[in-house]
């Protein structure tokens, strides 16, 4: 994972011009592109044109654990803010944002919600890592639309305030009513109102599936729907078409790049020069390894030092690296 060139100041403590809030899987990361060429190009534009006066926010359905797995495999920039578990966890530099978790505790009966959901035969609990304090996650095996409607009715009948989010045709997340990717973003924007203020030029959100819909619904944001979007997000965007909603012609990070130029958050982004290509030896590093490579993380494990010594001997991070064969 590549470090973004941002200051050490807290993410909400500085005035910024722009904020990018992006989903990860199939949005920021195109899992069909094993070269990650479009992501590397986007990273270069961010570090050269945007990072000095902008915020980078990842908003993912992944738990912090699965986010770290992805970051070890893909050349992601380190975000200023990480929103995990479908908006139920906000982290600043890996530290949970307590005001958000305290807010979600209000009225959330996790035990009773789980009991009612587990009675549905079409639902199977996802891995333990994806069960979070404010998120219960299932896979839906069959009759998805009917299952979602029936479960929603049962939860309401039991007097439970639960946000039921169905996405990608198979994933079902049960969250506190006050939680979602969009509600987490709205919470952060309200905190900015009490501090340095919202981004002057605006906020761009990007996504591909149903759990991104509430991001697009946040008042005042610009939206980027990637070309590979799932039907539920595509239907929502078709129904809410506007001048601030961009339906891209490219998949994944290529779509974000298109939206940055479409809305003129960057005036004109030059193609990524060969000299700033990140070698594939760097792709797949852990966070600590990537930070060491850029000289911002002390005393890593011995095997990491050896590996980075080999990489440093072949290429420079910011320039001079030959293209991969």
PDB file of C-alpha atoms in Angstrom:
ATOM      1  CA  UNK A   1       0.000   0.000   0.000  1.00  0.00           C
ATOM      2  CA  UNK A   2       1.409   3.383  -0.996  1.00  0.00           C
ATOM      3  CA  UNK A   3       1.389   6.259   1.468  1.00  0.00           C
ATOM      4  CA  UNK A   4      -0.557   9.310   0.310  1.00  0.00           C
ATOM      5  CA  UNK A   5       1.424  12.530   0.561  1.00  0.00           C
ATOM      6  CA  UNK A   6      -0.665  14.249   3.213  1.00  0.00           C
ATOM      7  CA  UNK A   7       0.233  16.197   6.325  1.00  0.00           C
ATOM      8  CA  UNK A   8       0.396  14.735   9.813  1.00  0.00           C
ATOM      9  CA  UNK A   9      -2.472  17.017  10.902  1.00  0.00           C
ATOM     10  CA  UNK A  10      -5.759  15.371  11.874  1.00  0.00           C
ATOM     11  CA  UNK A  11      -8.002  14.800   8.837  1.00  0.00           C
ATOM     12  CA  UNK A  12     -10.784  17.057  10.101  1.00  0.00           C
ATOM     13  CA  UNK A  13      -8.464  19.762  11.448  1.00  0.00           C
ATOM     14  CA  UNK A  14      -7.392  21.329   8.173  1.00  0.00           C
ATOM     15  CA  UNK A  15      -9.201  23.269   5.492  1.00  0.00           C
ATOM     16  CA  UNK A  16      -9.462  21.268   2.291  1.00  0.00           C
ATOM     17  CA  UNK A  17     -10.599  22.028  -1.233  1.00  0.00           C
ATOM     18  CA  UNK A  18     -11.958  18.609  -2.182  1.00  0.00           C
ATOM     19  CA  UNK A  19     -12.745  15.144  -0.807  1.00  0.00           C
ATOM     20  CA  UNK A  20     -12.909  11.816  -2.651  1.00  0.00           C
ATOM     21  CA  UNK A  21     -15.010   9.148  -0.918  1.00  0.00           C
ATOM     22  CA  UNK A  22     -14.698   5.819  -2.710  1.00  0.00           C
ATOM     23  CA  UNK A  23     -15.813   2.259  -2.291  1.00  0.00           C
ATOM     24  CA  UNK A  24     -12.963  -0.233  -2.714  1.00  0.00           C
ATOM     25  CA  UNK A  25     -13.881  -3.559  -4.344  1.00  0.00           C
ATOM     26  CA  UNK A  26     -14.750  -3.112  -8.024  1.00  0.00           C
ATOM     27  CA  UNK A  27     -14.606   0.682  -7.636  1.00  0.00           C
ATOM     28  CA  UNK A  28     -11.212   1.887  -6.456  1.00  0.00           C
ATOM     29  CA  UNK A  29      -9.909  -1.631  -7.115  1.00  0.00           C
ATOM     30  CA  UNK A  30     -10.643  -3.453 -10.380  1.00  0.00           C
ATOM     31  CA  UNK A  31      -9.956  -7.092  -9.523  1.00  0.00           C
ATOM     32  CA  UNK A  32      -9.858  -7.984 -13.220  1.00  0.00           C
ATOM     33  CA  UNK A  33      -6.881  -5.677 -13.787  1.00  0.00           C
ATOM     34  CA  UNK A  34      -3.890  -7.524 -12.380  1.00  0.00           C
ATOM     35  CA  UNK A  35      -1.484  -4.767 -13.488  1.00  0.00           C
ATOM     36  CA  UNK A  36      -3.468  -2.131 -11.532  1.00  0.00           C
ATOM     37  CA  UNK A  37      -2.413   0.323 -14.208  1.00  0.00           C
ATOM     38  CA  UNK A  38      -5.490   2.563 -13.864  1.00  0.00           C
ATOM     39  CA  UNK A  39      -5.197   2.582 -10.073  1.00  0.00           C
ATOM     40  CA  UNK A  40      -1.528   3.551 -10.315  1.00  0.00           C
ATOM     41  CA  UNK A  41      -2.429   6.361 -12.697  1.00  0.00           C
ATOM     42  CA  UNK A  42      -5.105   7.586 -10.291  1.00  0.00           C
ATOM     43  CA  UNK A  43      -2.614   7.369  -7.400  1.00  0.00           C
ATOM     44  CA  UNK A  44      -0.163   9.509  -9.348  1.00  0.00           C
ATOM     45  CA  UNK A  45      -2.790  12.168 -10.079  1.00  0.00           C
ATOM     46  CA  UNK A  46      -3.836  12.177  -6.428  1.00  0.00           C
ATOM     47  CA  UNK A  47      -0.296  12.611  -5.117  1.00  0.00           C
ATOM     48  CA  UNK A  48       0.718  15.268  -7.657  1.00  0.00           C
ATOM     49  CA  UNK A  49      -2.488  17.292  -8.059  1.00  0.00           C
ATOM     50  CA  UNK A  50      -4.799  16.669  -5.106  1.00  0.00           C
ATOM     51  CA  UNK A  51      -3.234  15.381  -1.891  1.00  0.00           C
ATOM     52  CA  UNK A  52      -1.940  18.770  -0.742  1.00  0.00           C
ATOM     53  CA  UNK A  53      -5.436  20.233  -0.384  1.00  0.00           C
ATOM     54  CA  UNK A  54      -7.806  17.243  -0.436  1.00  0.00           C
ATOM     55  CA  UNK A  55      -9.036  14.330   1.668  1.00  0.00           C
ATOM     56  CA  UNK A  56      -8.976  10.697   0.560  1.00  0.00           C
ATOM     57  CA  UNK A  57     -11.656   8.536   2.201  1.00  0.00           C
ATOM     58  CA  UNK A  58     -12.264   4.835   1.609  1.00  0.00           C
ATOM     59  CA  UNK A  59     -15.775   3.633   2.399  1.00  0.00           C
ATOM     60  CA  UNK A  60     -15.932  -0.144   2.219  1.00  0.00           C
ATOM     61  CA  UNK A  61     -18.103  -3.043   3.248  1.00  0.00           C
ATOM     62  CA  UNK A  62     -14.948  -4.836   4.362  1.00  0.00           C
ATOM     63  CA  UNK A  63     -14.057  -5.164   8.024  1.00  0.00           C
ATOM     64  CA  UNK A  64     -10.749  -3.596   9.108  1.00  0.00           C
ATOM     65  CA  UNK A  65      -9.215  -7.089   8.924  1.00  0.00           C
ATOM     66  CA  UNK A  66     -10.267  -7.665   5.314  1.00  0.00           C
ATOM     67  CA  UNK A  67      -9.257  -4.124   4.416  1.00  0.00           C
ATOM     68  CA  UNK A  68      -5.735  -4.848   5.620  1.00  0.00           C
ATOM     69  CA  UNK A  69      -5.695  -8.013   3.507  1.00  0.00           C
ATOM     70  CA  UNK A  70      -6.622  -6.008   0.424  1.00  0.00           C
ATOM     71  CA  UNK A  71      -4.084  -3.290   1.229  1.00  0.00           C
ATOM     72  CA  UNK A  72      -1.342  -5.929   1.358  1.00  0.00           C
ATOM     73  CA  UNK A  73      -2.232  -7.102  -2.155  1.00  0.00           C
ATOM     74  CA  UNK A  74      -3.078  -3.918  -4.044  1.00  0.00           C
ATOM     75  CA  UNK A  75      -1.180  -0.593  -4.425  1.00  0.00           C
ATOM     76  CA  UNK A  76      -3.697   1.500  -2.513  1.00  0.00           C
ATOM     77  CA  UNK A  77      -2.822   4.909  -1.133  1.00  0.00           C
ATOM     78  CA  UNK A  78      -3.147   5.244   2.624  1.00  0.00           C
ATOM     79  CA  UNK A  79      -6.441   7.111   3.182  1.00  0.00           C
ATOM     80  CA  UNK A  80      -6.923  10.094   5.446  1.00  0.00           C
ATOM     81  CA  UNK A  81     -10.084   8.421   6.776  1.00  0.00           C
ATOM     82  CA  UNK A  82     -11.147   4.782   6.578  1.00  0.00           C
ATOM     83  CA  UNK A  83     -14.845   3.895   6.821  1.00  0.00           C
ATOM     84  CA  UNK A  84     -15.304   0.129   7.220  1.00  0.00           C
ATOM     85  CA  UNK A  85     -18.051  -2.445   7.713  1.00  0.00           C
ATOM     86  CA  UNK A  86     -20.685  -0.692   5.571  1.00  0.00           C
ATOM     87  CA  UNK A  87     -20.296   2.595   7.415  1.00  0.00           C
ATOM     88  CA  UNK A  88     -20.403   1.243  10.962  1.00  0.00           C
ATOM     89  CA  UNK A  89     -16.727   1.930  11.738  1.00  0.00           C
ATOM     90  CA  UNK A  90     -14.803   5.157  11.152  1.00  0.00           C
ATOM     91  CA  UNK A  91     -11.047   5.058  11.692  1.00  0.00           C
ATOM     92  CA  UNK A  92      -8.487   7.857  11.737  1.00  0.00           C
ATOM     93  CA  UNK A  93      -4.987   6.403  11.251  1.00  0.00           C
ATOM     94  CA  UNK A  94      -6.305   3.014  12.366  1.00  0.00           C
ATOM     95  CA  UNK A  95      -7.928   4.356  15.542  1.00  0.00           C
ATOM     96  CA  UNK A  96     -11.729   3.994  15.876  1.00  0.00           C
ATOM     97  CA  UNK A  97     -13.622   7.289  15.981  1.00  0.00           C
ATOM     98  CA  UNK A  98     -15.396   6.986  19.336  1.00  0.00           C
ATOM     99  CA  UNK A  99     -18.056   9.663  18.761  1.00  0.00           C
ATOM    100  CA  UNK A 100     -19.407   7.577  15.862  1.00  0.00           C
ATOM    101  CA  UNK A 101     -19.420   4.254  17.709  1.00  0.00           C
ATOM    102  CA  UNK A 102     -21.094   5.895  20.726  1.00  0.00           C
ATOM    103  CA  UNK A 103     -23.733   7.371  18.433  1.00  0.00           C
ATOM    104  CA  UNK A 104     -24.487   3.953  16.903  1.00  0.00           C
ATOM    105  CA  UNK A 105     -24.898   2.308  20.316  1.00  0.00           C
ATOM    106  CA  UNK A 106     -28.147   4.200  20.872  1.00  0.00           C
ATOM    107  CA  UNK A 107     -31.111   1.906  20.367  1.00  0.00           C
ATOM    108  CA  UNK A 108     -29.080  -0.939  18.826  1.00  0.00           C
ATOM    109  CA  UNK A 109     -30.146  -4.383  20.052  1.00  0.00           C
ATOM    110  CA  UNK A 110     -27.640  -6.630  18.322  1.00  0.00           C
ATOM    111  CA  UNK A 111     -28.588  -9.830  20.148  1.00  0.00           C
ATOM    112  CA  UNK A 112     -32.291  -9.662  19.306  1.00  0.00           C
ATOM    113  CA  UNK A 113     -31.611  -8.623  15.710  1.00  0.00           C
ATOM    114  CA  UNK A 114     -29.328 -11.624  15.240  1.00  0.00           C
ATOM    115  CA  UNK A 115     -31.877 -13.982  16.790  1.00  0.00           C
ATOM    116  CA  UNK A 116     -34.627 -12.938  14.381  1.00  0.00           C
ATOM    117  CA  UNK A 117     -32.367 -13.029  11.308  1.00  0.00           C
ATOM    118  CA  UNK A 118     -30.933 -16.459  12.086  1.00  0.00           C
ATOM    119  CA  UNK A 119     -34.445 -17.903  11.978  1.00  0.00           C
ATOM    120  CA  UNK A 120     -34.511 -17.242   8.215  1.00  0.00           C
ATOM    121  CA  UNK A 121     -33.392 -20.452   6.422  1.00  0.00           C
ATOM    122  CA  UNK A 122     -32.197 -18.566   3.320  1.00  0.00           C
ATOM    123  CA  UNK A 123     -29.628 -16.617   5.353  1.00  0.00           C
ATOM    124  CA  UNK A 124     -26.144 -17.873   6.234  1.00  0.00           C
ATOM    125  CA  UNK A 125     -23.805 -15.923   8.492  1.00  0.00           C
ATOM    126  CA  UNK A 126     -20.664 -14.641   6.822  1.00  0.00           C
ATOM    127  CA  UNK A 127     -17.197 -15.227   8.294  1.00  0.00           C
ATOM    128  CA  UNK A 128     -16.574 -14.261  11.903  1.00  0.00           C
ATOM    129  CA  UNK A 129     -14.277 -11.404  10.824  1.00  0.00           C
ATOM    130  CA  UNK A 130     -17.266  -9.753   9.140  1.00  0.00           C
ATOM    131  CA  UNK A 131     -19.465  -9.803  12.250  1.00  0.00           C
ATOM    132  CA  UNK A 132     -18.834  -6.454  13.898  1.00  0.00           C
ATOM    133  CA  UNK A 133     -20.245  -4.643  16.955  1.00  0.00           C
ATOM    134  CA  UNK A 134     -22.643  -2.672  14.757  1.00  0.00           C
ATOM    135  CA  UNK A 135     -22.943  -5.016  11.772  1.00  0.00           C
ATOM    136  CA  UNK A 136     -24.378  -8.503  11.260  1.00  0.00           C
ATOM    137  CA  UNK A 137     -23.621  -9.917   7.810  1.00  0.00           C
ATOM    138  CA  UNK A 138     -25.256 -12.768   5.910  1.00  0.00           C
ATOM    139  CA  UNK A 139     -25.157 -14.423   2.516  1.00  0.00           C
ATOM    140  CA  UNK A 140     -28.565 -14.853   0.848  1.00  0.00           C
ATOM    141  CA  UNK A 141     -28.985 -18.254  -0.792  1.00  0.00           C
ATOM    142  CA  UNK A 142     -32.316 -17.891  -2.605  1.00  0.00           C
ATOM    143  CA  UNK A 143     -35.424 -15.742  -3.059  1.00  0.00           C
ATOM    144  CA  UNK A 144     -33.417 -12.686  -2.122  1.00  0.00           C
ATOM    145  CA  UNK A 145     -35.999  -9.930  -2.662  1.00  0.00           C
ATOM    146  CA  UNK A 146     -38.716 -11.815  -0.769  1.00  0.00           C
ATOM    147  CA  UNK A 147     -36.298 -12.685   2.043  1.00  0.00           C
ATOM    148  CA  UNK A 148     -35.243  -9.066   2.457  1.00  0.00           C
ATOM    149  CA  UNK A 149     -38.833  -7.848   2.562  1.00  0.00           C
ATOM    150  CA  UNK A 150     -39.938 -10.524   4.999  1.00  0.00           C
ATOM    151  CA  UNK A 151     -36.988  -9.980   7.335  1.00  0.00           C
ATOM    152  CA  UNK A 152     -37.461  -6.217   7.267  1.00  0.00           C
ATOM    153  CA  UNK A 153     -41.117  -6.676   8.266  1.00  0.00           C
ATOM    154  CA  UNK A 154     -40.244  -9.051  11.121  1.00  0.00           C
ATOM    155  CA  UNK A 155     -37.611  -6.701  12.528  1.00  0.00           C
ATOM    156  CA  UNK A 156     -40.042  -3.795  12.417  1.00  0.00           C
ATOM    157  CA  UNK A 157     -42.762  -5.884  14.038  1.00  0.00           C
ATOM    158  CA  UNK A 158     -40.351  -6.684  16.888  1.00  0.00           C
ATOM    159  CA  UNK A 159     -39.848  -2.964  17.466  1.00  0.00           C
ATOM    160  CA  UNK A 160     -36.236  -3.004  16.223  1.00  0.00           C
ATOM    161  CA  UNK A 161     -34.782  -0.061  14.325  1.00  0.00           C
ATOM    162  CA  UNK A 162     -32.498  -1.775  11.817  1.00  0.00           C
ATOM    163  CA  UNK A 163     -31.057  -0.659   8.498  1.00  0.00           C
ATOM    164  CA  UNK A 164     -31.309  -3.671   6.142  1.00  0.00           C
ATOM    165  CA  UNK A 165     -28.862  -3.331   3.239  1.00  0.00           C
ATOM    166  CA  UNK A 166     -28.907  -5.773   0.335  1.00  0.00           C
ATOM    167  CA  UNK A 167     -26.150  -5.554  -2.254  1.00  0.00           C
ATOM    168  CA  UNK A 168     -24.377  -7.406  -5.061  1.00  0.00           C
ATOM    169  CA  UNK A 169     -27.183  -9.951  -5.261  1.00  0.00           C
ATOM    170  CA  UNK A 170     -25.899 -12.027  -2.328  1.00  0.00           C
ATOM    171  CA  UNK A 171     -24.887  -9.830   0.615  1.00  0.00           C
ATOM    172  CA  UNK A 172     -27.238  -8.796   3.403  1.00  0.00           C
ATOM    173  CA  UNK A 173     -26.062  -6.480   6.181  1.00  0.00           C
ATOM    174  CA  UNK A 174     -28.046  -5.560   9.296  1.00  0.00           C
ATOM    175  CA  UNK A 175     -26.959  -2.286  10.872  1.00  0.00           C
ATOM    176  CA  UNK A 176     -28.266   0.187  13.422  1.00  0.00           C
ATOM    177  CA  UNK A 177     -30.865   2.447  11.814  1.00  0.00           C
ATOM    178  CA  UNK A 178     -28.405   5.340  12.117  1.00  0.00           C
ATOM    179  CA  UNK A 179     -25.660   3.517  10.201  1.00  0.00           C
ATOM    180  CA  UNK A 180     -24.712   3.197   6.544  1.00  0.00           C
ATOM    181  CA  UNK A 181     -21.931   4.431   4.309  1.00  0.00           C
ATOM    182  CA  UNK A 182     -23.969   7.533   3.582  1.00  0.00           C
ATOM    183  CA  UNK A 183     -24.836   8.243   7.201  1.00  0.00           C
ATOM    184  CA  UNK A 184     -21.157   7.885   8.166  1.00  0.00           C
ATOM    185  CA  UNK A 185     -20.218  10.436   5.506  1.00  0.00           C
ATOM    186  CA  UNK A 186     -22.975  12.793   6.653  1.00  0.00           C
ATOM    187  CA  UNK A 187     -21.677  12.463  10.239  1.00  0.00           C
ATOM    188  CA  UNK A 188     -18.156  13.387   9.117  1.00  0.00           C
ATOM    189  CA  UNK A 189     -19.411  16.371   7.124  1.00  0.00           C
ATOM    190  CA  UNK A 190     -21.324  17.619  10.163  1.00  0.00           C
ATOM    191  CA  UNK A 191     -18.154  17.332  12.231  1.00  0.00           C
ATOM    192  CA  UNK A 192     -16.362  19.379   9.576  1.00  0.00           C
ATOM    193  CA  UNK A 193     -19.056  22.042   9.976  1.00  0.00           C
ATOM    194  CA  UNK A 194     -17.963  22.420  13.587  1.00  0.00           C
ATOM    195  CA  UNK A 195     -14.281  22.654  12.675  1.00  0.00           C
ATOM    196  CA  UNK A 196     -12.366  23.667   9.583  1.00  0.00           C
ATOM    197  CA  UNK A 197     -15.433  23.504   7.334  1.00  0.00           C
ATOM    198  CA  UNK A 198     -16.501  21.257   4.470  1.00  0.00           C
ATOM    199  CA  UNK A 199     -14.390  20.826   1.318  1.00  0.00           C
ATOM    200  CA  UNK A 200     -14.684  24.118  -0.593  1.00  0.00           C
ATOM    201  CA  UNK A 201     -15.088  22.631  -4.074  1.00  0.00           C
ATOM    202  CA  UNK A 202     -17.151  19.653  -3.011  1.00  0.00           C
ATOM    203  CA  UNK A 203     -17.192  15.913  -2.373  1.00  0.00           C
ATOM    204  CA  UNK A 204     -17.092  13.145  -4.989  1.00  0.00           C
ATOM    205  CA  UNK A 205     -18.452   9.719  -4.015  1.00  0.00           C
ATOM    206  CA  UNK A 206     -17.838   6.617  -6.127  1.00  0.00           C
ATOM    207  CA  UNK A 207     -19.390   3.160  -5.932  1.00  0.00           C
ATOM    208  CA  UNK A 208     -20.682   0.060  -7.683  1.00  0.00           C
ATOM    209  CA  UNK A 209     -23.337  -1.660  -5.549  1.00  0.00           C
ATOM    210  CA  UNK A 210     -26.401  -1.345  -3.346  1.00  0.00           C
ATOM    211  CA  UNK A 211     -24.491  -0.529  -0.177  1.00  0.00           C
ATOM    212  CA  UNK A 212     -23.148   2.592  -1.955  1.00  0.00           C
ATOM    213  CA  UNK A 213     -26.596   4.034  -2.700  1.00  0.00           C
ATOM    214  CA  UNK A 214     -26.756   6.027   0.526  1.00  0.00           C
ATOM    215  CA  UNK A 215     -23.387   7.630  -0.326  1.00  0.00           C
ATOM    216  CA  UNK A 216     -24.949   9.001  -3.499  1.00  0.00           C
ATOM    217  CA  UNK A 217     -27.970  10.221  -1.532  1.00  0.00           C
ATOM    218  CA  UNK A 218     -25.947  12.477   0.809  1.00  0.00           C
ATOM    219  CA  UNK A 219     -27.016  16.071   0.193  1.00  0.00           C
ATOM    220  CA  UNK A 220     -24.663  18.144  -1.928  1.00  0.00           C
ATOM    221  CA  UNK A 221     -22.265  15.446  -3.114  1.00  0.00           C
ATOM    222  CA  UNK A 222     -21.205  14.626  -6.658  1.00  0.00           C
ATOM    223  CA  UNK A 223     -21.566  10.959  -7.622  1.00  0.00           C
ATOM    224  CA  UNK A 224     -19.614   8.604  -9.878  1.00  0.00           C
ATOM    225  CA  UNK A 225     -21.238   5.299 -10.829  1.00  0.00           C
ATOM    226  CA  UNK A 226     -18.659   2.961 -12.343  1.00  0.00           C
ATOM    227  CA  UNK A 227     -19.528   1.235 -15.643  1.00  0.00           C
ATOM    228  CA  UNK A 228     -19.430  -2.172 -13.929  1.00  0.00           C
ATOM    229  CA  UNK A 229     -22.092  -1.181 -11.373  1.00  0.00           C
ATOM    230  CA  UNK A 230     -24.603  -3.729 -10.085  1.00  0.00           C
ATOM    231  CA  UNK A 231     -28.264  -3.441 -11.182  1.00  0.00           C
ATOM    232  CA  UNK A 232     -29.503  -2.039  -7.850  1.00  0.00           C
ATOM    233  CA  UNK A 233     -27.158   0.968  -7.998  1.00  0.00           C
ATOM    234  CA  UNK A 234     -27.710   1.452 -11.730  1.00  0.00           C
ATOM    235  CA  UNK A 235     -31.485   1.525 -11.191  1.00  0.00           C
ATOM    236  CA  UNK A 236     -31.132   4.100  -8.395  1.00  0.00           C
ATOM    237  CA  UNK A 237     -28.880   6.322 -10.517  1.00  0.00           C
ATOM    238  CA  UNK A 238     -31.250   6.096 -13.486  1.00  0.00           C
ATOM    239  CA  UNK A 239     -34.110   7.152 -11.218  1.00  0.00           C
ATOM    240  CA  UNK A 240     -32.133  10.054  -9.733  1.00  0.00           C
ATOM    241  CA  UNK A 241     -30.315  11.341 -12.810  1.00  0.00           C
ATOM    242  CA  UNK A 242     -28.913  14.853 -12.364  1.00  0.00           C
ATOM    243  CA  UNK A 243     -26.023  17.079 -13.395  1.00  0.00           C
ATOM    244  CA  UNK A 244     -24.132  16.019 -10.251  1.00  0.00           C
ATOM    245  CA  UNK A 245     -24.391  12.290 -10.987  1.00  0.00           C
ATOM    246  CA  UNK A 246     -21.890  10.924 -13.507  1.00  0.00           C
ATOM    247  CA  UNK A 247     -22.355   7.497 -15.081  1.00  0.00           C
ATOM    248  CA  UNK A 248     -18.891   6.508 -16.239  1.00  0.00           C
ATOM    249  CA  UNK A 249     -17.982   4.520 -19.336  1.00  0.00           C
ATOM    250  CA  UNK A 250     -15.004   2.862 -17.636  1.00  0.00           C
ATOM    251  CA  UNK A 251     -14.789   0.289 -14.863  1.00  0.00           C
ATOM    252  CA  UNK A 252     -13.230   0.759 -11.441  1.00  0.00           C
ATOM    253  CA  UNK A 253     -10.546   3.411 -10.949  1.00  0.00           C
ATOM    254  CA  UNK A 254     -10.789   4.446 -14.595  1.00  0.00           C
ATOM    255  CA  UNK A 255     -14.301   5.683 -13.816  1.00  0.00           C
ATOM    256  CA  UNK A 256     -13.065   7.767 -10.889  1.00  0.00           C
ATOM    257  CA  UNK A 257     -10.442   9.315 -13.137  1.00  0.00           C
ATOM    258  CA  UNK A 258     -13.175  10.186 -15.659  1.00  0.00           C
ATOM    259  CA  UNK A 259     -15.330  11.761 -12.943  1.00  0.00           C
ATOM    260  CA  UNK A 260     -12.467  13.879 -11.602  1.00  0.00           C
ATOM    261  CA  UNK A 261     -12.062  15.422 -15.046  1.00  0.00           C
ATOM    262  CA  UNK A 262     -15.811  15.581 -15.782  1.00  0.00           C
ATOM    263  CA  UNK A 263     -16.510  17.637 -12.651  1.00  0.00           C
ATOM    264  CA  UNK A 264     -13.196  19.526 -13.055  1.00  0.00           C
ATOM    265  CA  UNK A 265     -11.855  18.557  -9.642  1.00  0.00           C
ATOM    266  CA  UNK A 266      -8.672  18.200 -11.665  1.00  0.00           C
ATOM    267  CA  UNK A 267      -8.402  20.466 -14.697  1.00  0.00           C
ATOM    268  CA  UNK A 268      -6.423  18.096 -16.884  1.00  0.00           C
ATOM    269  CA  UNK A 269      -4.587  14.997 -15.742  1.00  0.00           C
ATOM    270  CA  UNK A 270      -1.609  13.994 -17.829  1.00  0.00           C
ATOM    271  CA  UNK A 271      -1.075  10.257 -18.476  1.00  0.00           C
ATOM    272  CA  UNK A 272       1.116   8.584 -15.879  1.00  0.00           C
ATOM    273  CA  UNK A 273       4.800   8.788 -16.949  1.00  0.00           C
ATOM    274  CA  UNK A 274       6.742   5.538 -17.046  1.00  0.00           C
ATOM    275  CA  UNK A 275       9.183   6.950 -14.487  1.00  0.00           C
ATOM    276  CA  UNK A 276       6.599   6.956 -11.726  1.00  0.00           C
ATOM    277  CA  UNK A 277       5.412   3.398 -12.259  1.00  0.00           C
ATOM    278  CA  UNK A 278       5.402   1.447  -9.032  1.00  0.00           C
ATOM    279  CA  UNK A 279       7.224  -1.792  -9.638  1.00  0.00           C
ATOM    280  CA  UNK A 280       5.342  -5.011  -9.076  1.00  0.00           C
ATOM    281  CA  UNK A 281       7.849  -5.835  -6.361  1.00  0.00           C
ATOM    282  CA  UNK A 282       6.108  -3.143  -4.302  1.00  0.00           C
ATOM    283  CA  UNK A 283       2.576  -4.339  -5.095  1.00  0.00           C
ATOM    284  CA  UNK A 284       1.506  -6.718  -2.340  1.00  0.00           C
ATOM    285  CA  UNK A 285       3.549  -5.104   0.432  1.00  0.00           C
ATOM    286  CA  UNK A 286       1.936  -4.762   3.817  1.00  0.00           C
ATOM    287  CA  UNK A 287       1.199  -1.272   5.112  1.00  0.00           C
ATOM    288  CA  UNK A 288       4.348  -1.322   7.220  1.00  0.00           C
ATOM    289  CA  UNK A 289       6.471  -2.412   4.270  1.00  0.00           C
ATOM    290  CA  UNK A 290       5.163   0.317   1.991  1.00  0.00           C
ATOM    291  CA  UNK A 291       5.682   2.933   4.692  1.00  0.00           C
ATOM    292  CA  UNK A 292       9.252   1.791   5.226  1.00  0.00           C
ATOM    293  CA  UNK A 293       9.858   2.019   1.487  1.00  0.00           C
ATOM    294  CA  UNK A 294       8.932   5.699   1.676  1.00  0.00           C
ATOM    295  CA  UNK A 295      10.912   6.245   4.848  1.00  0.00           C
ATOM    296  CA  UNK A 296       8.027   6.873   7.262  1.00  0.00           C
ATOM    297  CA  UNK A 297       7.885   3.677   9.321  1.00  0.00           C
ATOM    298  CA  UNK A 298      10.688   2.629  11.728  1.00  0.00           C
ATOM    299  CA  UNK A 299      12.042  -0.812  12.569  1.00  0.00           C
ATOM    300  CA  UNK A 300      10.079  -3.308  10.475  1.00  0.00           C
ATOM    301  CA  UNK A 301      10.583  -7.070  10.547  1.00  0.00           C
ATOM    302  CA  UNK A 302      13.926  -8.365   9.263  1.00  0.00           C
ATOM    303  CA  UNK A 303      12.450 -10.098   6.193  1.00  0.00           C
ATOM    304  CA  UNK A 304      10.746  -6.847   5.188  1.00  0.00           C
ATOM    305  CA  UNK A 305      14.050  -4.959   5.450  1.00  0.00           C
ATOM    306  CA  UNK A 306      15.757  -7.508   3.222  1.00  0.00           C
ATOM    307  CA  UNK A 307      13.005  -7.358   0.620  1.00  0.00           C
ATOM    308  CA  UNK A 308      12.938  -3.561   0.538  1.00  0.00           C
ATOM    309  CA  UNK A 309      16.700  -3.412   0.316  1.00  0.00           C
ATOM    310  CA  UNK A 310      16.455  -5.445  -2.857  1.00  0.00           C
ATOM    311  CA  UNK A 311      13.733  -3.182  -4.249  1.00  0.00           C
ATOM    312  CA  UNK A 312      15.606   0.021  -3.341  1.00  0.00           C
ATOM    313  CA  UNK A 313      18.588  -1.309  -5.218  1.00  0.00           C
ATOM    314  CA  UNK A 314      16.573  -1.601  -8.446  1.00  0.00           C
ATOM    315  CA  UNK A 315      14.253   1.412  -8.521  1.00  0.00           C
ATOM    316  CA  UNK A 316      13.341   4.723  -6.960  1.00  0.00           C
ATOM    317  CA  UNK A 317       9.748   5.214  -5.752  1.00  0.00           C
ATOM    318  CA  UNK A 318       9.197   8.634  -7.346  1.00  0.00           C
ATOM    319  CA  UNK A 319      11.043   8.249 -10.612  1.00  0.00           C
ATOM    320  CA  UNK A 320      13.578   6.400 -12.694  1.00  0.00           C
ATOM    321  CA  UNK A 321      11.963   3.002 -12.446  1.00  0.00           C
ATOM    322  CA  UNK A 322      11.878   1.107 -15.718  1.00  0.00           C
ATOM    323  CA  UNK A 323       8.580  -0.371 -16.854  1.00  0.00           C
ATOM    324  CA  UNK A 324       7.836  -3.927 -15.811  1.00  0.00           C
ATOM    325  CA  UNK A 325       8.446  -6.512 -18.474  1.00  0.00           C
TER     326      UNK A 325
END
